[in-house]
Protein backbone atom coordinates (compact mmCIF):
# COMPACT_ATOMS: atom_id res chain seq x y z
CA UNK A 1 0.00 0.00 0.00
CA UNK A 2 1.40 3.42 -1.11
CA UNK A 3 0.52 7.01 -0.22
CA UNK A 4 0.18 9.96 -2.56
CA UNK A 5 3.97 10.51 -2.75
CA UNK A 6 4.63 6.94 -3.69
CA UNK A 7 6.01 5.86 -0.27
CA UNK A 8 5.07 2.49 1.03
CA UNK A 9 2.90 2.51 4.13
CA UNK A 10 3.38 -0.40 6.56
CA UNK A 11 0.27 -2.04 7.83
CA UNK A 12 -0.33 -1.85 11.61
CA UNK A 13 0.43 -5.03 13.53
CA UNK A 14 -2.53 -7.27 14.09
CA UNK A 15 -4.16 -6.99 17.50
CA UNK A 16 -4.99 -10.29 19.15
CA UNK A 17 -8.19 -9.91 21.02
CA UNK A 18 -9.51 -12.46 23.50
CA UNK A 19 -12.65 -13.98 22.16
CA UNK A 20 -15.70 -13.23 24.21
CA UNK A 21 -16.60 -15.77 26.87
CA UNK A 22 -19.54 -17.91 26.02
CA UNK A 23 -22.69 -17.10 27.89
CA UNK A 24 -25.19 -19.49 29.23
CA UNK A 25 -25.12 -22.69 27.22
CA UNK A 26 -21.70 -21.86 25.72
CA UNK A 27 -19.85 -23.20 28.82
CA UNK A 28 -17.59 -26.19 28.02
CA UNK A 29 -16.23 -28.41 30.84
CA UNK A 30 -13.26 -29.39 28.69
CA UNK A 31 -12.08 -25.79 28.44
CA UNK A 32 -12.42 -25.25 32.20
CA UNK A 33 -10.40 -28.42 32.94
CA UNK A 34 -7.65 -27.36 30.53
CA UNK A 35 -7.43 -23.89 32.13
CA UNK A 36 -7.37 -25.44 35.60
CA UNK A 37 -4.51 -27.76 34.64
CA UNK A 38 -2.49 -24.86 33.23
CA UNK A 39 -2.92 -22.83 36.41
CA UNK A 40 -2.13 -25.78 38.66
CA UNK A 41 1.17 -26.24 36.86
CA UNK A 42 2.04 -22.53 37.06
CA UNK A 43 4.57 -21.07 39.51
CA UNK A 44 1.91 -19.34 41.63
CA UNK A 45 0.08 -22.59 42.22
CA UNK A 46 3.31 -24.39 43.13
CA UNK A 47 4.14 -21.63 45.62
CA UNK A 48 0.65 -21.80 47.08
CA UNK A 49 0.86 -25.57 47.57
CA UNK A 50 4.32 -25.28 49.14
CA UNK A 51 3.11 -22.54 51.49
CA UNK A 52 0.12 -24.59 52.58
CA UNK A 53 2.26 -27.71 53.02
CA UNK A 54 4.53 -25.74 55.36
CA UNK A 55 1.55 -24.46 57.34
CA UNK A 56 0.00 -27.90 57.68
CA UNK A 57 3.24 -29.61 58.74
CA UNK A 58 3.55 -31.75 55.63
CA UNK A 59 7.17 -32.23 54.67
CA UNK A 60 6.36 -34.07 51.43
CA UNK A 61 4.88 -31.08 49.60
CA UNK A 62 6.58 -29.46 46.64
CA UNK A 63 9.30 -26.96 47.50
CA UNK A 64 8.74 -23.27 47.09
CA UNK A 65 10.33 -21.88 43.93
CA UNK A 66 13.45 -19.84 44.43
CA UNK A 67 13.65 -16.09 43.98
CA UNK A 68 15.42 -16.47 40.63
CA UNK A 69 12.60 -18.69 39.34
CA UNK A 70 10.03 -16.20 40.58
CA UNK A 71 11.86 -13.34 38.87
CA UNK A 72 12.13 -15.32 35.65
CA UNK A 73 8.46 -16.23 35.75
CA UNK A 74 7.48 -12.61 36.41
CA UNK A 75 9.66 -11.26 33.60
CA UNK A 76 9.25 -13.99 31.01
CA UNK A 77 5.87 -15.64 31.44
CA UNK A 78 3.20 -13.14 32.40
CA UNK A 79 0.34 -15.46 31.76
CA UNK A 80 0.94 -17.51 34.92
CA UNK A 81 1.43 -14.78 37.56
CA UNK A 82 0.00 -11.59 36.11
CA UNK A 83 -3.16 -10.41 34.51
CA UNK A 84 -6.54 -9.51 35.89
CA UNK A 85 -7.99 -12.99 35.50
CA UNK A 86 -5.12 -14.91 37.10
CA UNK A 87 -5.23 -16.63 40.50
CA UNK A 88 -3.07 -15.40 43.41
CA UNK A 89 -0.85 -17.53 45.66
CA UNK A 90 -3.82 -18.29 47.90
CA UNK A 91 -6.15 -19.55 45.20
CA UNK A 92 -6.30 -23.22 46.11
CA UNK A 93 -5.71 -23.15 49.92
CA UNK A 94 -9.30 -24.17 50.59
CA UNK A 95 -9.05 -27.05 48.15
CA UNK A 96 -5.68 -28.38 49.41
CA UNK A 97 -5.83 -31.44 51.71
CA UNK A 98 -5.36 -30.63 55.41
CA UNK A 99 -4.93 -34.10 56.90
CA UNK A 100 -1.83 -35.49 55.22
CA UNK A 101 -0.27 -37.83 57.83
CA UNK A 102 -0.96 -39.43 61.21
CA UNK A 103 -0.12 -37.06 64.08
CA UNK A 104 -0.62 -37.11 67.85
CA UNK A 105 -2.32 -34.42 69.91
CA UNK A 106 0.13 -31.95 71.52
CA UNK A 107 -0.79 -33.06 75.06
CA UNK A 108 -0.65 -36.80 74.38
CA UNK A 109 1.95 -38.91 76.17
CA UNK A 110 3.93 -39.48 72.96
CA UNK A 111 4.22 -35.81 71.98
CA UNK A 112 4.11 -33.84 75.22
CA UNK A 113 7.89 -33.99 75.80
CA UNK A 114 8.78 -33.10 72.19
CA UNK A 115 7.71 -29.47 72.35
CA UNK A 116 8.20 -26.34 74.42
CA UNK A 117 5.83 -25.56 77.27
CA UNK A 118 6.83 -21.94 77.78
CA UNK A 119 3.23 -20.76 77.44
CA UNK A 120 1.94 -23.13 80.13
CA UNK A 121 4.87 -22.16 82.35
CA UNK A 122 4.03 -18.47 81.98
CA UNK A 123 0.38 -19.23 82.75
CA UNK A 124 1.39 -21.07 85.94
CA UNK A 125 3.52 -18.09 86.97
CA UNK A 126 0.59 -15.72 86.43
CA UNK A 127 -1.76 -17.95 88.44
CA UNK A 128 0.82 -18.33 91.20
CA UNK A 129 1.37 -14.59 91.47
CA UNK A 130 -2.38 -13.89 91.46
CA UNK A 131 -3.25 -16.49 94.11
CA UNK A 132 -0.40 -15.60 96.45
CA UNK A 133 -0.94 -11.90 95.91
CA UNK A 134 -4.52 -12.32 97.11
CA UNK A 135 -3.31 -14.22 100.18
CA UNK A 136 -0.75 -11.53 100.99
CA UNK A 137 -3.32 -8.75 100.72
CA UNK A 138 -5.79 -10.74 102.84
CA UNK A 139 -3.12 -11.32 105.50
CA UNK A 140 -2.18 -7.63 105.59
CA UNK A 141 -5.83 -6.57 105.87
CA UNK A 142 -6.45 -9.02 108.70
CA UNK A 143 -3.28 -8.71 110.81
CA UNK A 144 -1.49 -5.63 109.53
CA UNK A 145 2.28 -5.35 109.06
CA UNK A 146 3.91 -7.57 111.70
CA UNK A 147 7.57 -6.91 110.90
CA UNK A 148 9.48 -5.85 114.01
CA UNK A 149 13.15 -4.98 114.23
CA UNK A 150 13.34 -6.42 117.75
CA UNK A 151 12.95 -9.94 116.43
CA UNK A 152 16.21 -9.69 114.54
CA UNK A 153 18.20 -7.10 116.51
CA UNK A 154 17.24 -6.51 120.14
CA UNK A 155 18.99 -5.02 123.14
CA UNK A 156 21.15 -8.13 123.51
CA UNK A 157 22.56 -7.62 120.01
CA UNK A 158 24.65 -4.71 121.30
CA UNK A 159 26.20 -7.05 123.87
CA UNK A 160 27.20 -9.67 121.28
CA UNK A 161 30.77 -8.43 121.06
CA UNK A 162 32.13 -11.85 122.23
CA UNK A 163 30.55 -13.41 119.12
CA UNK A 164 32.14 -10.73 116.96
CA UNK A 165 35.53 -11.34 118.53
CA UNK A 166 35.08 -15.09 118.05
CA UNK A 167 34.32 -14.54 114.36
CA UNK A 168 37.39 -12.31 113.95
CA UNK A 169 39.60 -14.96 115.59
CA UNK A 170 38.50 -17.80 113.28
CA UNK A 171 41.27 -17.07 110.69
CA UNK A 172 43.79 -18.35 113.22
CA UNK A 173 42.73 -21.93 112.44
CA UNK A 174 43.49 -21.73 108.68
CA UNK A 175 46.87 -20.22 109.53
CA UNK A 176 47.50 -23.15 111.88
CA UNK A 177 46.57 -25.61 109.10
CA UNK A 178 48.91 -23.77 106.72
CA UNK A 179 51.77 -24.09 109.21
CA UNK A 180 51.12 -27.82 109.58
CA UNK A 181 51.28 -28.28 105.80
CA UNK A 182 54.49 -26.30 105.53
CA UNK A 183 56.11 -28.58 108.12
CA UNK A 184 54.78 -31.68 106.38
CA UNK A 185 56.05 -30.60 102.93
CA UNK A 186 59.51 -29.98 104.42
CA UNK A 187 59.48 -33.46 106.02
CA UNK A 188 59.76 -31.94 109.49
CA UNK A 189 56.74 -33.96 110.65
CA UNK A 190 55.31 -37.20 109.31
CA UNK A 191 51.98 -37.66 107.60
CA UNK A 192 50.50 -39.26 110.70
CA UNK A 193 51.44 -36.29 112.87
CA UNK A 194 50.08 -33.86 110.27
CA UNK A 195 46.80 -35.76 110.15
CA UNK A 196 46.47 -35.66 113.97
CA UNK A 197 47.17 -31.93 114.04
CA UNK A 198 44.55 -31.30 111.35
CA UNK A 199 41.97 -33.29 113.35
CA UNK A 200 42.71 -31.21 116.45
CA UNK A 201 42.48 -27.94 114.51
CA UNK A 202 39.20 -28.76 112.76
CA UNK A 203 37.58 -30.02 115.98
CA UNK A 204 38.65 -26.93 117.95
CA UNK A 205 37.43 -24.67 115.15
CA UNK A 206 33.85 -26.01 115.34
CA UNK A 207 33.67 -26.40 119.14
CA UNK A 208 35.06 -22.94 119.95
CA UNK A 209 32.11 -20.88 118.53
CA UNK A 210 29.58 -23.29 120.07
CA UNK A 211 31.02 -22.65 123.53
CA UNK A 212 31.01 -18.88 122.96
CA UNK A 213 27.32 -18.92 121.91
CA UNK A 214 26.34 -21.05 124.91
CA UNK A 215 28.15 -18.72 127.31
CA UNK A 216 26.59 -15.55 125.87
CA UNK A 217 22.87 -14.78 125.65
CA UNK A 218 23.06 -13.73 122.01
CA UNK A 219 20.39 -12.84 119.48
CA UNK A 220 19.17 -15.31 116.89
CA UNK A 221 20.81 -13.68 113.90
CA UNK A 222 24.20 -13.22 115.58
CA UNK A 223 24.46 -16.83 116.66
CA UNK A 224 23.25 -18.12 113.29
CA UNK A 225 25.78 -16.04 111.35
CA UNK A 226 28.65 -17.14 113.61
CA UNK A 227 27.84 -20.84 113.27
CA UNK A 228 27.27 -20.46 109.54
CA UNK A 229 30.72 -18.94 109.05
CA UNK A 230 32.29 -21.50 111.39
CA UNK A 231 30.80 -24.41 109.41
CA UNK A 232 32.12 -22.98 106.14
CA UNK A 233 35.61 -22.57 107.60
CA UNK A 234 35.46 -26.13 108.98
CA UNK A 235 34.58 -27.59 105.58
CA UNK A 236 37.33 -25.59 103.91
CA UNK A 237 39.89 -26.84 106.44
CA UNK A 238 38.87 -30.44 105.79
CA UNK A 239 39.31 -29.99 102.03
CA UNK A 240 42.62 -28.18 102.55
CA UNK A 241 43.99 -31.09 104.62
CA UNK A 242 42.79 -33.82 102.23
CA UNK A 243 44.04 -32.11 99.05
CA UNK A 244 47.48 -31.35 100.42
CA UNK A 245 47.78 -34.89 101.75
CA UNK A 246 47.20 -36.24 98.23
CA UNK A 247 49.66 -33.74 96.75
CA UNK A 248 52.32 -34.86 99.21
CA UNK A 249 51.68 -38.48 98.33
CA UNK A 250 52.12 -37.76 94.62
CA UNK A 251 55.08 -35.39 94.70
CA UNK A 252 57.19 -36.34 97.74
CA UNK A 253 56.52 -39.90 98.82
CA UNK A 254 56.03 -41.23 95.31
CA UNK A 255 53.10 -43.39 96.44
CA UNK A 256 50.17 -44.18 94.18
CA UNK A 257 46.78 -42.87 95.17
CA UNK A 258 43.33 -43.47 93.78
CA UNK A 259 42.10 -41.19 91.00
CA UNK A 260 45.56 -39.99 90.03
CA UNK A 261 45.40 -36.61 88.25
CA UNK A 262 45.93 -36.32 84.54
CA UNK A 263 48.58 -34.30 82.76
CA UNK A 264 46.28 -31.25 82.65
CA UNK A 265 46.11 -31.22 86.47
CA UNK A 266 49.85 -31.37 87.07
CA UNK A 267 49.94 -27.58 87.59
CA UNK A 268 47.94 -28.06 90.81
CA UNK A 269 50.54 -30.41 92.29
CA UNK A 270 52.42 -27.81 94.30
CA UNK A 271 52.84 -26.87 97.90
CA UNK A 272 50.32 -24.39 99.35
CA UNK A 273 51.21 -20.74 99.56
CA UNK A 274 49.79 -18.07 101.80
CA UNK A 275 48.20 -16.33 98.83
CA UNK A 276 46.48 -19.49 97.61
CA UNK A 277 45.16 -20.16 101.14
CA UNK A 278 43.75 -16.63 101.51
CA UNK A 279 42.07 -16.80 98.10
CA UNK A 280 40.60 -20.22 98.93
CA UNK A 281 39.16 -19.00 102.23
CA UNK A 282 37.40 -16.15 100.44
CA UNK A 283 36.43 -17.95 97.21
CA UNK A 284 32.89 -19.38 96.78
CA UNK A 285 34.03 -23.01 96.86
CA UNK A 286 34.67 -25.75 99.42
CA UNK A 287 37.21 -27.63 97.25
CA UNK A 288 40.81 -26.53 97.66
CA UNK A 289 43.08 -26.18 94.63
CA UNK A 290 46.41 -24.39 94.33
CA UNK A 291 44.96 -22.51 91.31
CA UNK A 292 41.47 -21.81 89.94
CA UNK A 293 40.08 -20.67 86.57
CA UNK A 294 39.73 -16.88 86.56
CA UNK A 295 37.71 -14.40 84.52
CA UNK A 296 39.29 -11.45 82.75
CA UNK A 297 37.53 -8.56 84.50
CA UNK A 298 34.73 -7.60 86.89
CA UNK A 299 31.39 -6.66 85.31
CA UNK A 300 30.37 -3.72 87.49
CA UNK A 301 26.87 -3.23 86.07
CA UNK A 302 26.05 -6.92 86.38
CA UNK A 303 27.46 -6.93 89.92
CA UNK A 304 25.25 -4.02 90.99
CA UNK A 305 22.14 -5.77 89.63
CA UNK A 306 22.98 -8.93 91.56
CA UNK A 307 23.46 -6.95 94.78
CA UNK A 308 20.06 -5.25 94.32
CA UNK A 309 18.39 -8.63 93.76
CA UNK A 310 20.14 -10.01 96.83
CA UNK A 311 18.76 -7.20 99.00
CA UNK A 312 15.26 -7.67 97.57
CA UNK A 313 15.17 -11.41 98.21
CA UNK A 314 16.63 -10.95 101.69
CA UNK A 315 13.72 -8.61 102.48
CA UNK A 316 11.25 -11.16 101.08
CA UNK A 317 12.66 -13.80 103.40
CA UNK A 318 12.26 -11.52 106.40
CA UNK A 319 8.69 -10.72 105.34
CA UNK A 320 7.78 -14.43 105.09
CA UNK A 321 9.26 -15.22 108.49
CA UNK A 322 7.67 -12.28 110.31
CA UNK A 323 4.31 -12.20 108.54
CA UNK A 324 3.54 -15.91 108.24
CA UNK A 325 5.88 -18.32 110.03
CA UNK A 326 6.36 -16.52 113.35
CA UNK A 327 2.60 -15.86 114.02
CA UNK A 328 1.73 -19.49 113.25
CA UNK A 329 4.40 -20.79 115.62
CA UNK A 330 3.45 -18.35 118.39
CA UNK A 331 -0.31 -19.02 118.16
CA UNK A 332 -0.02 -22.80 117.79
CA UNK A 333 -0.38 -25.17 120.73
CA UNK A 334 2.29 -27.51 121.98
CA UNK A 335 2.29 -30.76 119.96
CA UNK A 336 2.08 -32.84 123.14
CA UNK A 337 -0.74 -30.75 124.63
CA UNK A 338 -2.94 -29.83 121.69
CA UNK A 339 -3.43 -33.26 120.20
CA UNK A 340 -2.25 -34.92 117.02
CA UNK A 341 -4.72 -33.18 114.69
CA UNK A 342 -3.67 -29.73 115.89
CA UNK A 343 -0.03 -30.61 115.34
CA UNK A 344 -0.73 -31.86 111.81
CA UNK A 345 -2.78 -28.76 111.05
CA UNK A 346 0.06 -26.51 112.24
CA UNK A 347 2.60 -28.35 110.12
CA UNK A 348 0.38 -28.07 107.04
CA UNK A 349 -0.10 -24.35 107.63
CA UNK A 350 3.67 -23.94 107.86
CA UNK A 351 4.38 -26.03 104.75
CA UNK A 352 3.55 -23.40 102.12
CA UNK A 353 5.50 -20.46 103.63
CA UNK A 354 8.39 -22.82 104.39
CA UNK A 355 8.56 -23.87 100.75
CA UNK A 356 8.64 -20.24 99.60
CA UNK A 357 11.24 -19.41 102.23
CA UNK A 358 13.41 -22.35 101.20
CA UNK A 359 13.25 -21.39 97.51
CA UNK A 360 14.13 -17.77 98.31
CA UNK A 361 17.03 -18.89 100.50
CA UNK A 362 18.34 -21.19 97.78
CA UNK A 363 18.16 -18.49 95.10
CA UNK A 364 19.52 -15.81 97.42
CA UNK A 365 22.54 -17.78 98.64
CA UNK A 366 23.51 -20.33 96.00
CA UNK A 367 22.84 -18.08 93.01
CA UNK A 368 23.03 -14.42 94.03
CA UNK A 369 25.51 -14.39 96.90
CA UNK A 370 27.95 -16.93 95.43
CA UNK A 371 27.86 -15.16 92.06
CA UNK A 372 28.55 -11.84 93.78
CA UNK A 373 31.61 -13.30 95.52
CA UNK A 374 32.74 -15.01 92.32
CA UNK A 375 32.43 -11.78 90.34
CA UNK A 376 34.40 -9.76 92.90
CA UNK A 377 37.16 -12.40 93.11
CA UNK A 378 36.98 -13.18 89.35
CA UNK A 379 36.27 -16.83 90.14
CA UNK A 380 35.66 -18.59 86.82
CA UNK A 381 33.66 -21.74 87.65
CA UNK A 382 30.11 -20.56 88.37
CA UNK A 383 28.41 -23.98 88.38
CA UNK A 384 27.45 -23.80 92.05
CA UNK A 385 24.42 -26.04 91.56
CA UNK A 386 22.86 -28.29 88.94
CA UNK A 387 19.26 -28.78 87.83
CA UNK A 388 18.20 -30.66 90.97
CA UNK A 389 14.55 -29.83 90.22
CA UNK A 390 14.66 -32.33 87.33
CA UNK A 391 15.98 -35.16 89.51
CA UNK A 392 13.94 -38.36 89.70
CA UNK A 393 15.62 -40.03 92.70
CA UNK A 394 17.07 -38.90 96.02
CA UNK A 395 20.58 -39.91 94.92
CA UNK A 396 20.25 -37.74 91.81
CA UNK A 397 19.12 -34.81 93.98
CA UNK A 398 22.22 -35.23 96.15
CA UNK A 399 24.46 -35.33 93.09
CA UNK A 400 22.94 -32.27 91.43
CA UNK A 401 22.90 -30.27 94.66
CA UNK A 402 26.60 -30.81 95.30
XYZ file of C-alpha atoms in Angstrom:
402
model
C 0.000 0.000 0.000
C 1.396 3.420 -1.110
C 0.522 7.011 -0.219
C 0.176 9.963 -2.563
C 3.975 10.514 -2.748
C 4.634 6.936 -3.689
C 6.011 5.861 -0.270
C 5.073 2.492 1.028
C 2.896 2.510 4.130
C 3.384 -0.403 6.560
C 0.271 -2.037 7.827
C -0.327 -1.850 11.614
C 0.432 -5.033 13.527
C -2.530 -7.270 14.088
C -4.157 -6.988 17.501
C -4.992 -10.287 19.150
C -8.187 -9.908 21.023
C -9.508 -12.459 23.505
C -12.648 -13.984 22.158
C -15.705 -13.232 24.209
C -16.601 -15.768 26.869
C -19.536 -17.910 26.019
C -22.690 -17.096 27.889
C -25.193 -19.488 29.231
C -25.117 -22.687 27.219
C -21.702 -21.858 25.716
C -19.850 -23.204 28.816
C -17.589 -26.188 28.024
C -16.228 -28.406 30.837
C -13.259 -29.395 28.686
C -12.082 -25.790 28.440
C -12.417 -25.252 32.202
C -10.400 -28.417 32.937
C -7.655 -27.363 30.531
C -7.433 -23.895 32.131
C -7.375 -25.438 35.604
C -4.505 -27.760 34.643
C -2.495 -24.860 33.234
C -2.916 -22.826 36.413
C -2.132 -25.780 38.655
C 1.173 -26.237 36.858
C 2.041 -22.530 37.059
C 4.572 -21.072 39.510
C 1.909 -19.337 41.628
C 0.083 -22.593 42.220
C 3.308 -24.390 43.130
C 4.142 -21.628 45.621
C 0.646 -21.802 47.082
C 0.863 -25.566 47.567
C 4.321 -25.278 49.137
C 3.107 -22.542 51.488
C 0.124 -24.585 52.581
C 2.261 -27.708 53.018
C 4.534 -25.740 55.355
C 1.553 -24.464 57.344
C -0.003 -27.901 57.675
C 3.241 -29.608 58.743
C 3.551 -31.752 55.633
C 7.173 -32.227 54.666
C 6.359 -34.068 51.431
C 4.879 -31.078 49.598
C 6.582 -29.460 46.639
C 9.304 -26.960 47.502
C 8.742 -23.270 47.091
C 10.325 -21.876 43.925
C 13.446 -19.841 44.428
C 13.648 -16.095 43.980
C 15.415 -16.475 40.632
C 12.598 -18.685 39.342
C 10.031 -16.201 40.576
C 11.855 -13.337 38.865
C 12.134 -15.317 35.645
C 8.462 -16.225 35.752
C 7.482 -12.612 36.415
C 9.664 -11.264 33.598
C 9.251 -13.988 31.010
C 5.872 -15.637 31.441
C 3.205 -13.137 32.401
C 0.344 -15.460 31.765
C 0.941 -17.513 34.921
C 1.426 -14.783 37.555
C 0.004 -11.593 36.107
C -3.163 -10.413 34.509
C -6.542 -9.507 35.885
C -7.985 -12.991 35.504
C -5.123 -14.909 37.101
C -5.231 -16.625 40.498
C -3.071 -15.404 43.408
C -0.849 -17.528 45.660
C -3.821 -18.292 47.899
C -6.153 -19.545 45.200
C -6.299 -23.220 46.107
C -5.715 -23.146 49.923
C -9.302 -24.172 50.590
C -9.052 -27.055 48.149
C -5.685 -28.383 49.410
C -5.831 -31.437 51.715
C -5.364 -30.625 55.415
C -4.930 -34.102 56.900
C -1.831 -35.491 55.223
C -0.273 -37.829 57.833
C -0.955 -39.428 61.214
C -0.119 -37.060 64.080
C -0.621 -37.114 67.849
C -2.321 -34.425 69.905
C 0.131 -31.954 71.521
C -0.786 -33.059 75.060
C -0.647 -36.800 74.381
C 1.947 -38.906 76.166
C 3.928 -39.483 72.963
C 4.215 -35.808 71.978
C 4.107 -33.843 75.224
C 7.887 -33.991 75.803
C 8.784 -33.103 72.193
C 7.707 -29.467 72.349
C 8.203 -26.338 74.417
C 5.828 -25.555 77.274
C 6.834 -21.939 77.783
C 3.229 -20.762 77.437
C 1.940 -23.129 80.128
C 4.867 -22.161 82.352
C 4.032 -18.470 81.982
C 0.379 -19.228 82.749
C 1.386 -21.069 85.936
C 3.521 -18.094 86.972
C 0.595 -15.718 86.426
C -1.762 -17.951 88.445
C 0.825 -18.335 91.202
C 1.366 -14.589 91.473
C -2.384 -13.893 91.459
C -3.245 -16.490 94.106
C -0.396 -15.599 96.445
C -0.944 -11.896 95.909
C -4.519 -12.318 97.110
C -3.307 -14.224 100.182
C -0.746 -11.529 100.995
C -3.325 -8.751 100.717
C -5.787 -10.737 102.838
C -3.125 -11.316 105.505
C -2.176 -7.635 105.593
C -5.831 -6.567 105.871
C -6.452 -9.022 108.699
C -3.281 -8.710 110.808
C -1.488 -5.630 109.530
C 2.280 -5.350 109.058
C 3.913 -7.566 111.703
C 7.571 -6.907 110.903
C 9.477 -5.851 114.014
C 13.148 -4.976 114.230
C 13.339 -6.420 117.746
C 12.955 -9.944 116.434
C 16.213 -9.687 114.540
C 18.199 -7.105 116.510
C 17.241 -6.511 120.136
C 18.991 -5.017 123.138
C 21.151 -8.129 123.512
C 22.557 -7.623 120.008
C 24.654 -4.712 121.298
C 26.198 -7.052 123.866
C 27.198 -9.666 121.276
C 30.773 -8.431 121.059
C 32.125 -11.850 122.229
C 30.549 -13.407 119.120
C 32.142 -10.728 116.959
C 35.535 -11.343 118.533
C 35.077 -15.092 118.047
C 34.319 -14.545 114.360
C 37.387 -12.314 113.953
C 39.604 -14.965 115.592
C 38.503 -17.797 113.284
C 41.267 -17.071 110.687
C 43.791 -18.354 113.217
C 42.730 -21.931 112.444
C 43.488 -21.726 108.677
C 46.868 -20.219 109.527
C 47.497 -23.147 111.876
C 46.574 -25.607 109.102
C 48.908 -23.773 106.720
C 51.766 -24.090 109.213
C 51.125 -27.824 109.578
C 51.278 -28.281 105.798
C 54.490 -26.303 105.532
C 56.106 -28.575 108.116
C 54.775 -31.680 106.378
C 56.052 -30.604 102.932
C 59.514 -29.985 104.424
C 59.476 -33.464 106.023
C 59.757 -31.941 109.490
C 56.743 -33.964 110.648
C 55.310 -37.204 109.310
C 51.981 -37.657 107.602
C 50.496 -39.255 110.704
C 51.444 -36.288 112.871
C 50.084 -33.855 110.269
C 46.796 -35.759 110.155
C 46.470 -35.663 113.965
C 47.171 -31.929 114.038
C 44.545 -31.304 111.355
C 41.972 -33.291 113.345
C 42.713 -31.213 116.446
C 42.481 -27.940 114.513
C 39.202 -28.761 112.763
C 37.579 -30.015 115.979
C 38.651 -26.935 117.950
C 37.428 -24.670 115.148
C 33.847 -26.014 115.341
C 33.673 -26.398 119.144
C 35.056 -22.943 119.948
C 32.106 -20.880 118.533
C 29.577 -23.287 120.069
C 31.018 -22.647 123.532
C 31.007 -18.878 122.958
C 27.324 -18.924 121.911
C 26.341 -21.050 124.912
C 28.154 -18.716 127.308
C 26.589 -15.550 125.865
C 22.873 -14.784 125.645
C 23.059 -13.728 122.005
C 20.392 -12.837 119.478
C 19.173 -15.306 116.888
C 20.812 -13.677 113.896
C 24.198 -13.216 115.576
C 24.457 -16.835 116.659
C 23.252 -18.117 113.290
C 25.783 -16.043 111.351
C 28.648 -17.139 113.614
C 27.840 -20.838 113.268
C 27.271 -20.460 109.536
C 30.719 -18.942 109.048
C 32.291 -21.503 111.388
C 30.801 -24.411 109.414
C 32.120 -22.982 106.142
C 35.609 -22.572 107.604
C 35.462 -26.135 108.984
C 34.577 -27.590 105.581
C 37.333 -25.585 103.907
C 39.889 -26.835 106.440
C 38.871 -30.445 105.786
C 39.307 -29.991 102.027
C 42.615 -28.180 102.550
C 43.986 -31.090 104.616
C 42.786 -33.816 102.227
C 44.037 -32.114 99.051
C 47.478 -31.349 100.417
C 47.782 -34.890 101.746
C 47.198 -36.244 98.229
C 49.661 -33.738 96.746
C 52.323 -34.859 99.211
C 51.684 -38.481 98.327
C 52.117 -37.758 94.621
C 55.084 -35.391 94.701
C 57.188 -36.341 97.739
C 56.518 -39.897 98.815
C 56.030 -41.234 95.306
C 53.099 -43.391 96.438
C 50.175 -44.180 94.184
C 46.775 -42.872 95.172
C 43.330 -43.471 93.781
C 42.102 -41.190 90.998
C 45.556 -39.988 90.031
C 45.400 -36.606 88.251
C 45.931 -36.320 84.540
C 48.580 -34.303 82.765
C 46.282 -31.248 82.655
C 46.108 -31.222 86.468
C 49.846 -31.367 87.065
C 49.943 -27.584 87.588
C 47.943 -28.057 90.807
C 50.544 -30.408 92.289
C 52.424 -27.808 94.299
C 52.836 -26.872 97.900
C 50.318 -24.395 99.348
C 51.213 -20.739 99.557
C 49.790 -18.072 101.799
C 48.198 -16.330 98.829
C 46.477 -19.491 97.609
C 45.159 -20.164 101.135
C 43.748 -16.626 101.511
C 42.069 -16.798 98.104
C 40.605 -20.220 98.934
C 39.163 -19.004 102.230
C 37.399 -16.152 100.439
C 36.426 -17.945 97.213
C 32.892 -19.384 96.784
C 34.026 -23.007 96.863
C 34.672 -25.751 99.421
C 37.207 -27.626 97.251
C 40.805 -26.531 97.664
C 43.076 -26.175 94.635
C 46.412 -24.385 94.329
C 44.956 -22.512 91.307
C 41.469 -21.811 89.937
C 40.077 -20.668 86.571
C 39.726 -16.877 86.562
C 37.711 -14.403 84.521
C 39.293 -11.449 82.750
C 37.533 -8.564 84.502
C 34.731 -7.602 86.885
C 31.388 -6.657 85.309
C 30.371 -3.721 87.493
C 26.868 -3.226 86.072
C 26.054 -6.915 86.378
C 27.460 -6.934 89.921
C 25.246 -4.017 90.990
C 22.141 -5.772 89.626
C 22.976 -8.928 91.556
C 23.456 -6.950 94.784
C 20.065 -5.249 94.321
C 18.385 -8.627 93.760
C 20.138 -10.005 96.826
C 18.763 -7.202 99.004
C 15.256 -7.668 97.571
C 15.166 -11.410 98.211
C 16.626 -10.949 101.688
C 13.721 -8.609 102.475
C 11.254 -11.156 101.076
C 12.661 -13.803 103.398
C 12.255 -11.522 106.403
C 8.693 -10.723 105.339
C 7.775 -14.427 105.087
C 9.264 -15.218 108.491
C 7.667 -12.277 110.311
C 4.313 -12.200 108.539
C 3.544 -15.914 108.236
C 5.876 -18.322 110.029
C 6.364 -16.519 113.355
C 2.604 -15.860 114.020
C 1.733 -19.490 113.247
C 4.399 -20.787 115.618
C 3.452 -18.349 118.388
C -0.308 -19.018 118.157
C -0.024 -22.805 117.789
C -0.383 -25.170 120.726
C 2.291 -27.510 121.977
C 2.292 -30.757 119.956
C 2.084 -32.844 123.142
C -0.744 -30.750 124.631
C -2.941 -29.829 121.692
C -3.430 -33.264 120.200
C -2.245 -34.921 117.021
C -4.722 -33.183 114.686
C -3.670 -29.734 115.893
C -0.028 -30.608 115.339
C -0.731 -31.856 111.805
C -2.780 -28.756 111.050
C 0.062 -26.513 112.238
C 2.603 -28.353 110.118
C 0.384 -28.070 107.045
C -0.101 -24.347 107.628
C 3.672 -23.939 107.858
C 4.380 -26.025 104.753
C 3.553 -23.400 102.122
C 5.498 -20.463 103.632
C 8.387 -22.819 104.393
C 8.559 -23.875 100.746
C 8.641 -20.242 99.602
C 11.243 -19.414 102.234
C 13.410 -22.348 101.196
C 13.252 -21.395 97.515
C 14.132 -17.773 98.313
C 17.033 -18.889 100.503
C 18.343 -21.187 97.780
C 18.164 -18.491 95.099
C 19.519 -15.806 97.421
C 22.543 -17.776 98.641
C 23.506 -20.334 95.999
C 22.844 -18.076 93.007
C 23.027 -14.420 94.025
C 25.510 -14.393 96.902
C 27.946 -16.934 95.430
C 27.863 -15.163 92.056
C 28.545 -11.842 93.783
C 31.606 -13.303 95.517
C 32.743 -15.006 92.325
C 32.435 -11.777 90.339
C 34.402 -9.759 92.899
C 37.163 -12.402 93.109
C 36.981 -13.184 89.349
C 36.270 -16.831 90.136
C 35.662 -18.592 86.821
C 33.663 -21.736 87.648
C 30.111 -20.556 88.372
C 28.411 -23.981 88.383
C 27.452 -23.800 92.055
C 24.417 -26.041 91.561
C 22.861 -28.290 88.936
C 19.261 -28.783 87.830
C 18.197 -30.662 90.968
C 14.546 -29.826 90.221
C 14.663 -32.329 87.332
C 15.983 -35.159 89.511
C 13.939 -38.358 89.696
C 15.619 -40.032 92.699
C 17.075 -38.898 96.019
C 20.581 -39.907 94.917
C 20.246 -37.743 91.814
C 19.119 -34.813 93.976
C 22.224 -35.230 96.153
C 24.462 -35.330 93.092
C 22.940 -32.274 91.430
C 22.904 -30.271 94.664
C 26.599 -30.814 95.305
